Amino acid sequence: MAKGNIPVGLDHLVYAVMTDEELETYGVVKRLPGAIQATITPTVNSATLYADDIAYDTTSAMGDIAVALNTAEVPTEDQAKLLGHAIDDNGGLDKKSTDIGPYVAIGYRRRMANKKFRYVWLYKGRFTLGAEEANTKTDTPTYQTPTLNATFISRQTDERWQYSVTDGDTGVTPEFLDTFFDTVYIPN
């Protein structure tokens, strides 16, 4: 890793709903305001074969990817889209126990210590209801920000689960980065 190429920030959190699950294509990219934290936790399952009284071979397989996004807010329209809820005629969020959110892609940008950025897409995940905590106001105000939880998996069509590119790396052009979040970028 190049000196100064260490992540120090997070911004530009976006998502796009998967419009065709068979072809794994996406709709319009939409921004979620106020990115605070993104925690991406891949599950890797390993097995070791023992033979001749030693560890003879090992293999691993990737499982699902747990994603937690903490944001300053999640607007009602975005909650409805991400979690499969409806917005009624009064503008209220109508939540049912049978609601299932669509598959989505999420993207974000990580600021690096050298003032450049790393751009990231995760390709196929579904958000689920998370805990909601409400606290009374005290002498010292405390922000109560939402966390969205999702489970991501690899795409069926090409087995991709994530793509990232870092500004300043060989072959990375400013033109590519300028349009990186215009659509869900999938390499050829």
Tab-separated table of C-alpha atoms in Angstrom:
chain	number	residue	atom	x	y	z
A	1	MET	CA	0.000	0.000	0.000
A	2	ALA	CA	1.354	3.394	-0.954
A	3	LYS	CA	2.190	5.764	1.877
A	4	GLY	CA	-0.814	7.911	2.746
A	5	ASN	CA	-3.154	5.387	1.104
A	6	ILE	CA	-4.849	4.677	4.447
A	7	PRO	CA	-8.624	5.186	4.809
A	8	VAL	CA	-9.615	8.056	7.105
A	9	GLY	CA	-13.196	8.895	6.087
A	10	LEU	CA	-16.480	7.914	4.451
A	11	ASP	CA	-18.904	9.819	2.249
A	12	HIS	CA	-21.096	9.625	-0.840
A	13	LEU	CA	-23.236	6.642	0.217
A	14	VAL	CA	-25.488	5.551	-2.666
A	15	TYR	CA	-27.785	2.681	-3.599
A	16	ALA	CA	-29.541	1.299	-6.673
A	17	VAL	CA	-32.451	-1.126	-6.651
A	18	MET	CA	-31.966	-4.308	-8.681
A	19	THR	CA	-34.677	-4.049	-11.345
A	20	ASP	CA	-34.242	-7.521	-12.864
A	21	GLU	CA	-33.117	-10.335	-10.577
A	22	GLU	CA	-32.549	-12.803	-13.419
A	23	LEU	CA	-30.291	-10.482	-15.452
A	24	GLU	CA	-29.066	-8.728	-12.277
A	25	THR	CA	-29.494	-5.216	-13.637
A	26	TYR	CA	-30.032	-2.045	-11.641
A	27	GLY	CA	-32.149	1.096	-11.709
A	28	VAL	CA	-31.185	4.671	-10.993
A	29	VAL	CA	-28.479	5.364	-8.406
A	30	LYS	CA	-29.794	7.366	-5.430
A	31	ARG	CA	-27.812	9.042	-2.682
A	32	LEU	CA	-28.387	8.412	1.035
A	33	PRO	CA	-27.493	11.528	3.032
A	34	GLY	CA	-25.172	11.673	6.001
A	35	ALA	CA	-22.912	8.612	5.818
A	36	ILE	CA	-21.387	7.943	9.249
A	37	GLN	CA	-20.125	4.351	9.195
A	38	ALA	CA	-20.146	1.334	6.878
A	39	THR	CA	-19.223	-2.039	8.348
A	40	ILE	CA	-18.689	-4.807	5.793
A	41	THR	CA	-18.129	-8.281	7.292
A	42	PRO	CA	-17.650	-11.166	4.833
A	43	THR	CA	-18.141	-14.702	6.145
A	44	VAL	CA	-15.472	-17.160	5.022
A	45	ASN	CA	-15.939	-20.816	5.919
A	46	SER	CA	-12.847	-23.035	5.941
A	47	ALA	CA	-12.252	-26.754	6.163
A	48	THR	CA	-9.026	-28.650	6.705
A	49	LEU	CA	-8.396	-32.194	5.513
A	50	TYR	CA	-6.215	-34.241	7.827
A	51	ALA	CA	-4.258	-37.193	6.430
A	52	ASP	CA	-1.042	-38.960	7.410
A	53	ASP	CA	-1.389	-37.402	10.866
A	54	ILE	CA	-1.002	-33.835	9.536
A	55	ALA	CA	-3.066	-31.036	8.064
A	56	TYR	CA	-2.974	-32.246	4.467
A	57	ASP	CA	-5.010	-29.616	2.622
A	58	THR	CA	-7.273	-26.685	3.327
A	59	THR	CA	-10.005	-24.971	1.377
A	60	SER	CA	-12.414	-22.145	1.968
A	61	ALA	CA	-15.676	-20.844	0.576
A	62	MET	CA	-17.202	-17.430	0.879
A	63	GLY	CA	-20.598	-17.174	2.540
A	64	ASP	CA	-22.763	-14.124	2.937
A	65	ILE	CA	-21.599	-10.612	3.762
A	66	ALA	CA	-23.077	-8.727	6.720
A	67	VAL	CA	-23.426	-4.993	6.097
A	68	ALA	CA	-24.315	-2.316	8.646
A	69	LEU	CA	-24.741	1.285	7.493
A	70	ASN	CA	-25.004	4.060	10.055
A	71	THR	CA	-26.324	7.322	8.626
A	72	ALA	CA	-27.431	10.692	9.935
A	73	GLU	CA	-30.915	9.959	8.609
A	74	VAL	CA	-32.833	7.667	6.268
A	75	PRO	CA	-35.562	9.623	4.458
A	76	THR	CA	-39.013	8.010	4.348
A	77	GLU	CA	-38.837	7.396	0.585
A	78	ASP	CA	-35.518	5.552	0.967
A	79	GLN	CA	-36.823	3.460	3.886
A	80	ALA	CA	-39.762	2.414	1.721
A	81	LYS	CA	-37.528	1.485	-1.227
A	82	LEU	CA	-34.865	-0.338	0.798
A	83	LEU	CA	-37.193	-2.240	3.130
A	84	GLY	CA	-40.163	-2.883	0.831
A	85	HIS	CA	-42.611	-0.709	2.789
A	86	ALA	CA	-45.349	1.477	1.309
A	87	ILE	CA	-45.976	5.198	1.673
A	88	ASP	CA	-49.688	5.903	2.131
A	89	ASP	CA	-51.732	8.862	0.841
A	90	ASN	CA	-50.942	10.792	4.037
A	91	GLY	CA	-47.187	10.427	3.496
A	92	GLY	CA	-46.834	7.896	6.319
A	93	LEU	CA	-44.607	4.830	6.166
A	94	ASP	CA	-46.871	1.755	6.241
A	95	LYS	CA	-44.888	-1.252	7.512
A	96	LYS	CA	-46.230	-4.799	7.271
A	97	SER	CA	-44.736	-8.025	8.622
A	98	THR	CA	-44.756	-9.426	5.070
A	99	ASP	CA	-42.678	-6.589	3.572
A	100	ILE	CA	-39.487	-7.738	1.864
A	101	GLY	CA	-37.016	-5.260	0.456
A	102	PRO	CA	-35.625	-5.682	-3.049
A	103	TYR	CA	-32.055	-6.628	-3.841
A	104	VAL	CA	-29.898	-3.519	-4.075
A	105	ALA	CA	-26.347	-2.464	-4.796
A	106	ILE	CA	-24.648	0.023	-2.483
A	107	GLY	CA	-21.698	2.268	-3.179
A	108	TYR	CA	-19.601	4.621	-1.106
A	109	ARG	CA	-16.390	6.571	-1.166
A	110	ARG	CA	-13.584	6.324	1.403
A	111	ARG	CA	-11.312	9.308	1.916
A	112	MET	CA	-7.647	8.376	2.166
A	113	ALA	CA	-4.956	10.086	4.263
A	114	ASN	CA	-3.313	11.308	1.018
A	115	LYS	CA	-6.544	13.259	0.145
A	116	LYS	CA	-7.501	10.815	-2.590
A	117	PHE	CA	-10.458	8.414	-2.504
A	118	ARG	CA	-11.272	4.709	-2.742
A	119	TYR	CA	-14.571	4.026	-4.522
A	120	VAL	CA	-16.564	0.895	-3.658
A	121	TRP	CA	-19.614	-0.998	-4.969
A	122	LEU	CA	-21.260	-3.986	-3.247
A	123	TYR	CA	-23.546	-5.683	-5.717
A	124	LYS	CA	-26.388	-7.750	-4.293
A	125	GLY	CA	-27.935	-7.360	-0.882
A	126	ARG	CA	-31.236	-7.107	0.895
A	127	PHE	CA	-31.900	-4.793	3.839
A	128	THR	CA	-33.819	-5.966	6.896
A	129	LEU	CA	-35.452	-4.268	9.837
A	130	GLY	CA	-33.028	-3.271	12.546
A	131	ALA	CA	-33.370	-2.145	16.114
A	132	GLU	CA	-34.758	1.321	16.682
A	133	GLU	CA	-33.686	3.087	19.828
A	134	ALA	CA	-35.263	6.248	21.224
A	135	ASN	CA	-33.801	8.071	24.210
A	136	THR	CA	-34.987	11.077	26.139
A	137	LYS	CA	-33.105	14.347	25.755
A	138	THR	CA	-30.710	15.096	28.612
A	139	ASP	CA	-28.517	18.055	29.608
A	140	THR	CA	-26.046	16.982	26.945
A	141	PRO	CA	-27.773	16.265	23.626
A	142	THR	CA	-26.989	12.916	22.012
A	143	TYR	CA	-27.670	12.192	18.379
A	144	GLN	CA	-29.799	9.122	17.728
A	145	THR	CA	-28.834	7.955	14.262
A	146	PRO	CA	-30.285	4.960	12.401
A	147	THR	CA	-28.406	1.847	11.357
A	148	LEU	CA	-29.504	-0.154	8.321
A	149	ASN	CA	-28.581	-3.842	8.298
A	150	ALA	CA	-28.294	-5.952	5.183
A	151	THR	CA	-27.097	-9.324	4.022
A	152	PHE	CA	-25.181	-9.297	0.758
A	153	ILE	CA	-24.357	-12.260	-1.454
A	154	SER	CA	-22.462	-12.770	-4.699
A	155	ARG	CA	-24.220	-12.101	-7.980
A	156	GLN	CA	-25.363	-15.298	-9.703
A	157	THR	CA	-24.383	-14.139	-13.205
A	158	ASP	CA	-20.682	-13.493	-12.507
A	159	GLU	CA	-20.024	-14.355	-8.816
A	160	ARG	CA	-18.997	-10.756	-8.045
A	161	TRP	CA	-19.794	-9.317	-4.633
A	162	GLN	CA	-17.622	-6.176	-4.489
A	163	TYR	CA	-15.572	-3.870	-6.682
A	164	SER	CA	-13.242	-1.105	-5.524
A	165	VAL	CA	-10.871	1.289	-7.208
A	166	THR	CA	-8.435	3.745	-5.622
A	167	ASP	CA	-7.686	7.182	-7.006
A	168	GLY	CA	-4.003	7.418	-7.919
A	169	ASP	CA	-3.527	3.713	-8.700
A	170	THR	CA	-2.109	2.759	-12.102
A	171	GLY	CA	-4.722	2.944	-14.871
A	172	VAL	CA	-7.313	4.854	-12.817
A	173	THR	CA	-8.421	7.975	-14.694
A	174	PRO	CA	-10.241	11.052	-13.350
A	175	GLU	CA	-12.900	10.545	-16.048
A	176	PHE	CA	-13.658	7.049	-14.725
A	177	LEU	CA	-13.944	8.289	-11.137
A	178	ASP	CA	-16.131	11.263	-12.162
A	179	THR	CA	-18.813	8.860	-13.438
A	180	PHE	CA	-18.257	5.971	-11.003
A	181	PHE	CA	-21.562	6.476	-9.164
A	182	ASP	CA	-23.662	7.471	-12.207
A	183	THR	CA	-24.624	3.797	-12.623
A	184	VAL	CA	-23.685	0.576	-10.834
A	185	TYR	CA	-20.249	-0.128	-12.291
A	186	ILE	CA	-19.621	-3.765	-13.225
A	187	PRO	CA	-16.323	-4.626	-14.974
A	188	ASN	CA	-16.456	-6.466	-18.302
